[in-house]
Short mmCIF file of C-alpha atoms in Angstrom, two decimals:
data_model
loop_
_atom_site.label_atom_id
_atom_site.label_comp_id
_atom_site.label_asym_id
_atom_site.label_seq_id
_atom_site.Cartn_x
_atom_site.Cartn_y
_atom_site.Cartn_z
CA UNK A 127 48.97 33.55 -38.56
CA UNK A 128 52.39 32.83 -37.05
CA UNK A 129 55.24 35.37 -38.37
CA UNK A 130 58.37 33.37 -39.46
CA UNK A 131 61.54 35.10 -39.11
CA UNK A 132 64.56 34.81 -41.34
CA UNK A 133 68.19 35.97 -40.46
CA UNK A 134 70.59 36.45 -42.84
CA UNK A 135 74.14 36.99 -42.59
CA UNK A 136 76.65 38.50 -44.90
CA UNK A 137 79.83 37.90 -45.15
CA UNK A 138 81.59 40.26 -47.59
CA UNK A 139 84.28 42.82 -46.80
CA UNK A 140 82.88 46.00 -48.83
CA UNK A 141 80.00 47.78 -46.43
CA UNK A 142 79.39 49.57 -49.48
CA UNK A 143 77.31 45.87 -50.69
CA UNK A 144 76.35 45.68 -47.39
CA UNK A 145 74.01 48.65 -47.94
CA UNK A 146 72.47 47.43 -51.03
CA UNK A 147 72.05 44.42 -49.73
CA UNK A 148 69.71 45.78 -46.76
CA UNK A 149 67.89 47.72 -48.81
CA UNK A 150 67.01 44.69 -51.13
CA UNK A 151 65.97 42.93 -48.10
CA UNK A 152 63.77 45.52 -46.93
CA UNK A 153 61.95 45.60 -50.17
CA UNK A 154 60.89 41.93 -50.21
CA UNK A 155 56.72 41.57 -49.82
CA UNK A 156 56.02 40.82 -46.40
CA UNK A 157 53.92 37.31 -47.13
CA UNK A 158 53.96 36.28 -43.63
CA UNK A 159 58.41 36.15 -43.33
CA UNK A 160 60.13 39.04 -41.93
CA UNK A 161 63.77 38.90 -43.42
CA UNK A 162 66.61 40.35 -41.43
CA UNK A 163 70.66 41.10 -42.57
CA UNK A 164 73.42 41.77 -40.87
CA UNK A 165 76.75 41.73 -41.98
CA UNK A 166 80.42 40.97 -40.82
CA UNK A 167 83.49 41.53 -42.79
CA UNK A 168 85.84 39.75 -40.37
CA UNK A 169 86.36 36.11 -41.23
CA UNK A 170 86.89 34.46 -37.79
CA UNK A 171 83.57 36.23 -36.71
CA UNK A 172 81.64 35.00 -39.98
CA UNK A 173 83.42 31.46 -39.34
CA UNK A 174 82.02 31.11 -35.48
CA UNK A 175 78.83 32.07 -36.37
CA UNK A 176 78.76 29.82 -39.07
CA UNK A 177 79.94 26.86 -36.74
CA UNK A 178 76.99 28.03 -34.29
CA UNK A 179 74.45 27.96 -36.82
CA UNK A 180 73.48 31.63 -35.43
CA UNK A 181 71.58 32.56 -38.96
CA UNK A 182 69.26 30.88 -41.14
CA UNK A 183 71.41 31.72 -44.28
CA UNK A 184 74.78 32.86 -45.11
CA UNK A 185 75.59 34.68 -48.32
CA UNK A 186 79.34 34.58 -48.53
CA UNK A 187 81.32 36.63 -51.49
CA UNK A 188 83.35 35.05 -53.76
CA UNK A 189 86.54 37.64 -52.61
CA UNK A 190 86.85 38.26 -49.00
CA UNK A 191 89.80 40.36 -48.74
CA UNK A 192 92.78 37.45 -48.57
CA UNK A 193 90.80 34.82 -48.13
CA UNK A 194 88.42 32.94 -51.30
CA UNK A 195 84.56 32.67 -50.44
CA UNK A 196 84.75 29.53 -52.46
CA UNK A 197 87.23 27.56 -49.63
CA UNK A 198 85.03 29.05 -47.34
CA UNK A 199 81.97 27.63 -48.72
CA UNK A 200 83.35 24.26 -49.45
CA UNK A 201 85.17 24.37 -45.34
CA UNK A 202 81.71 25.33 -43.41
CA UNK A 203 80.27 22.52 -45.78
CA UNK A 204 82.75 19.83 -44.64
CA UNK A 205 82.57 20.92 -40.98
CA UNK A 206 78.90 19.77 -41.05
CA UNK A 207 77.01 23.34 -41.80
CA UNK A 208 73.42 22.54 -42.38
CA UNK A 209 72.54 26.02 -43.05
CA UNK A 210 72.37 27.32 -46.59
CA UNK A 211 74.99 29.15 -47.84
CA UNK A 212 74.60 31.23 -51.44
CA UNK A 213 77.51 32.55 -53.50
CA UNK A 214 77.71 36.08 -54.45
CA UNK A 215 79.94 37.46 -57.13
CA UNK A 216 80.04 40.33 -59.05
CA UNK A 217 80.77 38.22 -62.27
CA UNK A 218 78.10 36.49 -64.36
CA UNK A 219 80.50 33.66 -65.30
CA UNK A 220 79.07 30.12 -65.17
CA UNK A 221 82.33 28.84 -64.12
CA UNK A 222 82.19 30.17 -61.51
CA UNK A 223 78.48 29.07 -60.87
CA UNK A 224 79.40 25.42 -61.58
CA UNK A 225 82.32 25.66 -58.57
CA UNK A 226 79.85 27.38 -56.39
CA UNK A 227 77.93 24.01 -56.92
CA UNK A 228 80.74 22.12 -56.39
CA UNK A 229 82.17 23.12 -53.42
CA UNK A 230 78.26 23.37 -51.66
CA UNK A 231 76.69 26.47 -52.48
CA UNK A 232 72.64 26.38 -52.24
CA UNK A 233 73.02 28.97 -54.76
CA UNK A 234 74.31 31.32 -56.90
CA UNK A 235 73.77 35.65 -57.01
CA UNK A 236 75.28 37.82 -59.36
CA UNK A 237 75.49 41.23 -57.59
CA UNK A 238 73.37 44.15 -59.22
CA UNK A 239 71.56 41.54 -61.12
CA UNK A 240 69.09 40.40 -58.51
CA UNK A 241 65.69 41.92 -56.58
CA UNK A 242 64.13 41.06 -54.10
CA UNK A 243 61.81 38.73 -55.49
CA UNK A 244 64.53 36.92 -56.88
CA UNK A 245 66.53 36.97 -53.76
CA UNK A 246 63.50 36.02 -51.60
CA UNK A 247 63.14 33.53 -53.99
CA UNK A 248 66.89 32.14 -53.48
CA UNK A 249 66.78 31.94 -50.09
CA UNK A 250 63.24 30.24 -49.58
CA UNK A 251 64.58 28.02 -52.11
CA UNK A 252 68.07 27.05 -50.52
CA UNK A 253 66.05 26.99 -47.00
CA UNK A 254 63.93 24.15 -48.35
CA UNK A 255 67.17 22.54 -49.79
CA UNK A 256 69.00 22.71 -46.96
CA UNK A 257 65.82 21.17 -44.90
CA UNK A 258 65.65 18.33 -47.55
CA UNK A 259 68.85 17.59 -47.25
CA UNK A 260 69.14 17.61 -43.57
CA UNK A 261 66.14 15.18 -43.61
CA UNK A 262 67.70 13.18 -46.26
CA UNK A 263 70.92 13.24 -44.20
CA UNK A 264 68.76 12.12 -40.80
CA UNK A 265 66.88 9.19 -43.03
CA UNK A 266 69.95 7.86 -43.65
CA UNK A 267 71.74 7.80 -40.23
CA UNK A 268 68.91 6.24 -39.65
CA UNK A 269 68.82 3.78 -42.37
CA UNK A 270 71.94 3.03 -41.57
CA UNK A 271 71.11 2.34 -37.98
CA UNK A 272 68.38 0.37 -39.52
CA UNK A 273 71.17 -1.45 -41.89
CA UNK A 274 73.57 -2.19 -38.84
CA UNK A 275 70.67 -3.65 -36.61
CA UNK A 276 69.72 -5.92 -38.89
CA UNK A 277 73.20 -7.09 -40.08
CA UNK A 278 73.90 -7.38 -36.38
CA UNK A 279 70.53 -9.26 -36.17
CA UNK A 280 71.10 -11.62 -39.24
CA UNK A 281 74.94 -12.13 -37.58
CA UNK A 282 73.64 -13.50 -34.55
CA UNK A 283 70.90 -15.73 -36.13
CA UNK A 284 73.15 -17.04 -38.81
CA UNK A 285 75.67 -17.41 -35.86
CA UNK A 286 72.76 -19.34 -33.86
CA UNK A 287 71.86 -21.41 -36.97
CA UNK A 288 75.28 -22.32 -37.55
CA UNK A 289 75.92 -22.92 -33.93
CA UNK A 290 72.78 -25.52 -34.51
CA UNK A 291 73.56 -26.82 -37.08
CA UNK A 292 77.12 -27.76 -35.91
CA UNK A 293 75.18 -28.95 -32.40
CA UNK A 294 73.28 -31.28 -35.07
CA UNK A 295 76.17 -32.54 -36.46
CA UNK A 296 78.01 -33.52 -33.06
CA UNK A 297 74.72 -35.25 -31.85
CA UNK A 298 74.69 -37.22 -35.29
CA UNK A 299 77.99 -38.05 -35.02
CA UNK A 300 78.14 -39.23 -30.84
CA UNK A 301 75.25 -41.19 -32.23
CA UNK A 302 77.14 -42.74 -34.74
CA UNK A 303 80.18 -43.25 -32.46
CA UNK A 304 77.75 -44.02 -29.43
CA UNK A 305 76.14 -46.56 -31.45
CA UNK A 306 79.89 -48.19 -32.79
CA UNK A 307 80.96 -48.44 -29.48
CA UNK A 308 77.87 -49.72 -27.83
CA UNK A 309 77.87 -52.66 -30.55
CA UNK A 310 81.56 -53.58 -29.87
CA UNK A 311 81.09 -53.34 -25.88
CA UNK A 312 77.91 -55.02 -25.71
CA UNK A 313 78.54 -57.32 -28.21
CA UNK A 314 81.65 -59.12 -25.71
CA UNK A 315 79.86 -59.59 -23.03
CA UNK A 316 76.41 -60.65 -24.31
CA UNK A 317 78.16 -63.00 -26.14
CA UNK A 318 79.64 -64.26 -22.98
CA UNK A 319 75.97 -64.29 -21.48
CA UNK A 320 74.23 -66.24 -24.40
CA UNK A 321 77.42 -69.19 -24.46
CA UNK A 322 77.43 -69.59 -20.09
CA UNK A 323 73.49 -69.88 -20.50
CA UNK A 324 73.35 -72.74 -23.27
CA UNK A 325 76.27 -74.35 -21.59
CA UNK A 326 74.58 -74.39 -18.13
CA UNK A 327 71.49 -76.29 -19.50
CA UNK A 328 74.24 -79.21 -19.87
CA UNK A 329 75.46 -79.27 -16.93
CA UNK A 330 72.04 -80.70 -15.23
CA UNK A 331 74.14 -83.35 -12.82
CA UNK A 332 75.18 -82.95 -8.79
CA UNK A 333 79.02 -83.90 -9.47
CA UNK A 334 79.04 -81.01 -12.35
CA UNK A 335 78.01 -78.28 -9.82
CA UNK A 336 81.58 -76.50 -10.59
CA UNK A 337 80.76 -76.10 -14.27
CA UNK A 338 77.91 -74.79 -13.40
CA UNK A 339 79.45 -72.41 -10.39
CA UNK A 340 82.13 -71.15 -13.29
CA UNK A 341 79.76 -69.96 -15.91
CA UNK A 342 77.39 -68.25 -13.07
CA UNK A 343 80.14 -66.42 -11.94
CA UNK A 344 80.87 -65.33 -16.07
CA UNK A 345 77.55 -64.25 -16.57
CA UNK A 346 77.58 -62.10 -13.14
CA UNK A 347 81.06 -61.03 -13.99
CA UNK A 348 79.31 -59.97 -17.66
CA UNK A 349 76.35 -58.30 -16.19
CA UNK A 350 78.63 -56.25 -13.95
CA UNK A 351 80.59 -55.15 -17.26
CA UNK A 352 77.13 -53.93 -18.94
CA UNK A 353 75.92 -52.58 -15.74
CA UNK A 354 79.19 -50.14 -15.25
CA UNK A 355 78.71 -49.38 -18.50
CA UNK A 356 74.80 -47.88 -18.64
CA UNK A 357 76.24 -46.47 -15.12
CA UNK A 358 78.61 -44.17 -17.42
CA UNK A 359 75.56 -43.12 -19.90
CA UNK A 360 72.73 -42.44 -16.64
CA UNK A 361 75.82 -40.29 -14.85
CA UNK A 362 77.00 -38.32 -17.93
CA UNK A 363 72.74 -38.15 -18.69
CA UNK A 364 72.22 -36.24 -16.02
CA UNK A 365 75.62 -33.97 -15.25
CA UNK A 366 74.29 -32.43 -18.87
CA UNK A 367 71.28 -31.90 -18.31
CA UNK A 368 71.59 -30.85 -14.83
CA UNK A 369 70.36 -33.20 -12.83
CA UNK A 370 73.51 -33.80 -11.01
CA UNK A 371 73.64 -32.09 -7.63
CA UNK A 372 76.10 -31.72 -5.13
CA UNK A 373 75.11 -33.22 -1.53
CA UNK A 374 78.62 -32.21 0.77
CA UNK A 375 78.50 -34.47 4.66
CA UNK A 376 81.65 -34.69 6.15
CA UNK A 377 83.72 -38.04 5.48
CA UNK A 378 86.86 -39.74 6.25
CA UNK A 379 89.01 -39.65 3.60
CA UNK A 380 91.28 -42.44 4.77
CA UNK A 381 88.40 -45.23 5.02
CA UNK A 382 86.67 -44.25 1.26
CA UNK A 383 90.09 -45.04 -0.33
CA UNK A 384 90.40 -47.99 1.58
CA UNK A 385 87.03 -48.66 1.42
CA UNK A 386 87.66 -48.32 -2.56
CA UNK A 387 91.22 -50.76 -2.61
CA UNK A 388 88.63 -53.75 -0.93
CA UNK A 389 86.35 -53.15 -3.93
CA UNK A 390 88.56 -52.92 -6.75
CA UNK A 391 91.10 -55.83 -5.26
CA UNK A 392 88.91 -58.34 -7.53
CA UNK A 393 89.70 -56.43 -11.00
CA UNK A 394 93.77 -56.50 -9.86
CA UNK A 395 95.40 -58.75 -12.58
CA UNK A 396 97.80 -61.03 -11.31
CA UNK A 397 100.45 -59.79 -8.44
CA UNK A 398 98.75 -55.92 -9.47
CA UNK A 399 98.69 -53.99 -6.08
CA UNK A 400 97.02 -50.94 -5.21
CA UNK A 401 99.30 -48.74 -2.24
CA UNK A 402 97.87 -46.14 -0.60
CA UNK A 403 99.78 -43.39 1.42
CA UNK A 404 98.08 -41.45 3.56
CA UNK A 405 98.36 -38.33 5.76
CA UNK A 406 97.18 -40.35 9.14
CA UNK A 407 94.72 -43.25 10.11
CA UNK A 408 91.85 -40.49 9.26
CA UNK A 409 91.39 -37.65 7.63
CA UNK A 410 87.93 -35.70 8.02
CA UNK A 411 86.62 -33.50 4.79
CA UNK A 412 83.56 -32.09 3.40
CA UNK A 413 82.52 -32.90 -0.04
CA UNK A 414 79.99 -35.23 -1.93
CA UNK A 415 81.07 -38.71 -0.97
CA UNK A 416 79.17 -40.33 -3.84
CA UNK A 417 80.90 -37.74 -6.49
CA UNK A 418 84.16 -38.50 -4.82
CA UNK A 419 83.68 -42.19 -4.67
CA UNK A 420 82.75 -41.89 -8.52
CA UNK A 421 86.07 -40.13 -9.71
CA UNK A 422 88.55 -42.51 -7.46
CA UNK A 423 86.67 -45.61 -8.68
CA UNK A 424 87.67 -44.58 -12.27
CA UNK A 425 90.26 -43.32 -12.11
CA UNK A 426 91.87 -46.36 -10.35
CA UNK A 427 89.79 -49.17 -12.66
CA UNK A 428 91.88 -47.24 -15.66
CA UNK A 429 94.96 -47.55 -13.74
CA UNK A 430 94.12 -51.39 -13.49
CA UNK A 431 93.05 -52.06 -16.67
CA UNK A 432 95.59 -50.15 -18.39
CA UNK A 433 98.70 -51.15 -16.44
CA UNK A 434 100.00 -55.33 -16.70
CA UNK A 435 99.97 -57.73 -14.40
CA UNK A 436 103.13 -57.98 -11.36
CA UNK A 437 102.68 -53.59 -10.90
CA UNK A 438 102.37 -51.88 -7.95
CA UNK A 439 99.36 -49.06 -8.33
CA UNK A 440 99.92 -46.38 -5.71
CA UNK A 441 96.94 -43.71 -4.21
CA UNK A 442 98.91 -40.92 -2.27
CA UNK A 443 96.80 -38.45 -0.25
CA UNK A 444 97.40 -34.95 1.42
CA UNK A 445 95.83 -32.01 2.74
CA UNK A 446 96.44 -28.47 2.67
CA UNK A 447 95.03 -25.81 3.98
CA UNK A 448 90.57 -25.98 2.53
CA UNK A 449 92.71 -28.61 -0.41
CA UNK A 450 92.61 -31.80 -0.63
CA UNK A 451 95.33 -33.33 -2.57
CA UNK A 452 95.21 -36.98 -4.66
CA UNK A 453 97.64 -38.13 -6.86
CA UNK A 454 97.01 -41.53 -8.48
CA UNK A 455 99.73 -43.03 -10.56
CA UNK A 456 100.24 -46.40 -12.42
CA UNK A 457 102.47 -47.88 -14.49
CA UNK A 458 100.65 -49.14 -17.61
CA UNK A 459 100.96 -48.13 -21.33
CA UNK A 460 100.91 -44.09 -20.81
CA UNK A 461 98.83 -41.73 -23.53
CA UNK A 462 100.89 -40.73 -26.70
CA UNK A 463 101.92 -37.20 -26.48
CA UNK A 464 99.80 -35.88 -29.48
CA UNK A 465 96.36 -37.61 -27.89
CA UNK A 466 96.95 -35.86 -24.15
CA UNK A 467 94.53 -32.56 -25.58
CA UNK A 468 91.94 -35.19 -26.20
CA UNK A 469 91.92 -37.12 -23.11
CA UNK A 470 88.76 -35.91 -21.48
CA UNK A 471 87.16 -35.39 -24.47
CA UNK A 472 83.75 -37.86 -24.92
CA UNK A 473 84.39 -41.11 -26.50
CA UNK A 474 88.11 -40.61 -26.41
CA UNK A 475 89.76 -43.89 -26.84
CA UNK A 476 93.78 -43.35 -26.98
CA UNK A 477 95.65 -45.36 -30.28
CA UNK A 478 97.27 -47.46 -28.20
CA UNK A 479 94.14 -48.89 -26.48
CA UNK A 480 92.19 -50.45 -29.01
CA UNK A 481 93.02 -53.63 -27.78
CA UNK A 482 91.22 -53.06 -24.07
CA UNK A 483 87.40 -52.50 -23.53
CA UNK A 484 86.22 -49.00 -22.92
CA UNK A 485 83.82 -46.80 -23.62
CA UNK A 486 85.82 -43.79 -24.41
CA UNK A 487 83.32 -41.86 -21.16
CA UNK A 488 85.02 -42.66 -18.40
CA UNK A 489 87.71 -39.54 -18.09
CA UNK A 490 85.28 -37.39 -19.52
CA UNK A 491 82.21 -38.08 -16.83
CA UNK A 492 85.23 -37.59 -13.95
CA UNK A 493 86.10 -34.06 -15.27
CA UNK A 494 82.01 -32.99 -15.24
CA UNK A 495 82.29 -34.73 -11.60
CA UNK A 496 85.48 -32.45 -10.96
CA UNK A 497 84.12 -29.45 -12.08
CA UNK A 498 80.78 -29.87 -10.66
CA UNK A 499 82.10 -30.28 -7.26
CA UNK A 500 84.70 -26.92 -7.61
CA UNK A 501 87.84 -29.02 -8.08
CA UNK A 502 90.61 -29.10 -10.16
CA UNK A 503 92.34 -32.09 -12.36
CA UNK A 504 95.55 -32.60 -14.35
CA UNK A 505 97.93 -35.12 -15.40
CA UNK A 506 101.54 -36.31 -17.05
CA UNK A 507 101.76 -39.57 -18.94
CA UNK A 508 104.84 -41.02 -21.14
CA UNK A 509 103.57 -43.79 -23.37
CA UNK A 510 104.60 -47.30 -22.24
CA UNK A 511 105.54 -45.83 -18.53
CA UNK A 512 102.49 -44.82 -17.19
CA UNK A 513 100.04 -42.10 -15.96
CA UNK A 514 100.10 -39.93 -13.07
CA UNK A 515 96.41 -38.17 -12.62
CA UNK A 516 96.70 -34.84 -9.89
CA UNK A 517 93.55 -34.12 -8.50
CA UNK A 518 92.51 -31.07 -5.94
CA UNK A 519 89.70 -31.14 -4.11
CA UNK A 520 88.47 -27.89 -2.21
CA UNK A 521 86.63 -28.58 0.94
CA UNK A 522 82.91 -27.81 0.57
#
């Protein structure tokens, strides 16, 4: 059988109970628990031991010179003391039990009144208090632990549902805008399609072979318009789902822009020309010439199709340092002021362009291009003066 040993301290300034005390001690049955006092009379000393947990049980008296066992008590108790401490007074007065209780006493000992069964007693049953409470203390930090986990938990999935279920309700709603703009763009040209076809079948003599020339060229001209514009679905397709990879080769600046002015020249309305100031006759950089080509070519078919006919378009270039420096700037009917925050936003169609064909894709698809290739884009616009579009392009 294992001997348990109990320490006691007493705090109480009269030795005189000191020595009763003891002897009380020493009387109590050894079953197995040796039981131990000492004593201290000097506050600070009682308090540090106290705060070291150096006994298993403190019995403090209720008058300690100057200072009040009581406040005692009720301190060690605040300051986190998980040992027991027990009350002894030399008055059997049950108010001053019920403070004893109040302020944290295990217990309560009347001096002269108590043997050492009883006081064996007392202090096996404030040991197991104490221990209960301890545990009940530990049980609920960690309940508590328990109880912020799972709140943390329940956060994140309610933030991860709600995060869905907002996801859900942008796809319904680009479906429900994809689907409103896919019937109005479609519609135009399809329509043209279906009238050039029926009137071809008329046309079935040699002299009417101009007719029949001018409605080919519609429907080609048509086709074009719905090919461009599954081009902008495929390309933003695969930028989001990552698909989209950069391939740098080094290229001459100066000939894709050209390159690009001979391709668009058919879309210029009437007198519309595109300038183009460069740094040189060529200008060597490393990037993705198919990204590249992809941004310019929208950028400038905006510029086109927003700006009026008799304009001057103008494509400045420059290089500095590893940047590459593009500024393309027409004179057309500008963004309002309150729609700029929106502009490369998907399916963005400015107020003041419901009137031209668009899908709303086309700024949006060259910011992913922009981004994906390390660059940088930014613009100024005045509505009904035009739009200047800054781009910076870091060599790769």
């Amino acid at each position: 059988m294992i001997e348990q040993q109990i320490s006691i301290l007493l705090i109480d300034d009269d030795e005189e109970d000191y020595l009763i005390l003891r002897d009380v001690v020493e009387d109590i049955p050894f079953r197995g628990t040796r039981y131990t006092v000492e004593w201290t009379p000097d506050i600070k000393q009682a308090w540090e031991a106290v705060k070291s947990g150096s006994y298993d049980v403190y019995l403090v008296d209720y008058l300690l010179g100057v200072h009040d066992g009581l406040t005692f008590i009720r301190k060690a108790v605040e300051e986190g003391c998980t040992q027991p401490l027990i009350l002894l007074t030399g008055q059997n007065d049950p108010s001053i039990d019920e403070q004893a209780m109040l302020a944290g006493a295990a217990d309560y000992l009347v001096k002269g009144r108590f043997d050492a069964d009883q006081l064996e007693r007392a202090v096996r049953y404030s040991m197991q208090h104490a221990k209960n409470l301890y545990e009940i203390k530990l049980l609920n930090e960690y309940l508590e632990k328990r109880v912020e986990e799972r709140t943390r938990q329940l956060r994140e999935a309610y933030q991860q549902v709600k995060q869905a279920l907002e996801k859900e309700k942008e796809l319904n709603e680009l479906k429900s805008r994809f689907v409103a703009m896919a019937s109005h763009e479609f519609r135009t040209p399809l329509s043209a399609i279906l009238s050039s076809a029926s009137l071809i079948a008329r046309y079935d003599k040699t002299e009417q072979q101009p007719q029949r020339l001018k409605h080919v060229q519609r429907i080609q001209k048509s086709v074009q318009s719905l090919n461009a514009i599954l081009n902008e679905f495929l390309s933003l397709s695969k930028i989001e789902e990552g698909k989209e990879s950069v391939q740098p080769k080094s290229i001459d600046i100066v000939a894709l822009v050209a390159d690009l002015r001979e391709e668009l020249t058919p879309l210029c309305k009437e007198n519309q020309h595109i300038v183009c100031k460069m740094p040189g006759d060529t200008l060597a950089w490393t990037q993705d010439e198919r990204i590249l080509k992809n941004i310019l070519t929208n950028l400038l078919s905006n510029a086109l199709k927003y700006s009026e006919k008799d304009v001057e378009l103008q494509v400045q270039v420059d290089a500095a340092g590893e940047k590459l420096r593009i500024e393309v700037r027409d004179y057309g009917i500008g963004i309002p002021q309150e729609e700029q925050k929106y502009v490369f936003s998907r399916f963005f169609r400015a107020g003041n362009a419901s009137n031209v064909s668009g899908t709303g894709l086309g700024l949006h698809i060259v910011k992913k291009y922009v981004d994906l290739i390390g660059g940088d884009i930014a613009f100024q616009s005045r509505e009904n003066e035009g739009t200047v579009f800054y781009l910076t392009i870091p060599r790769l």
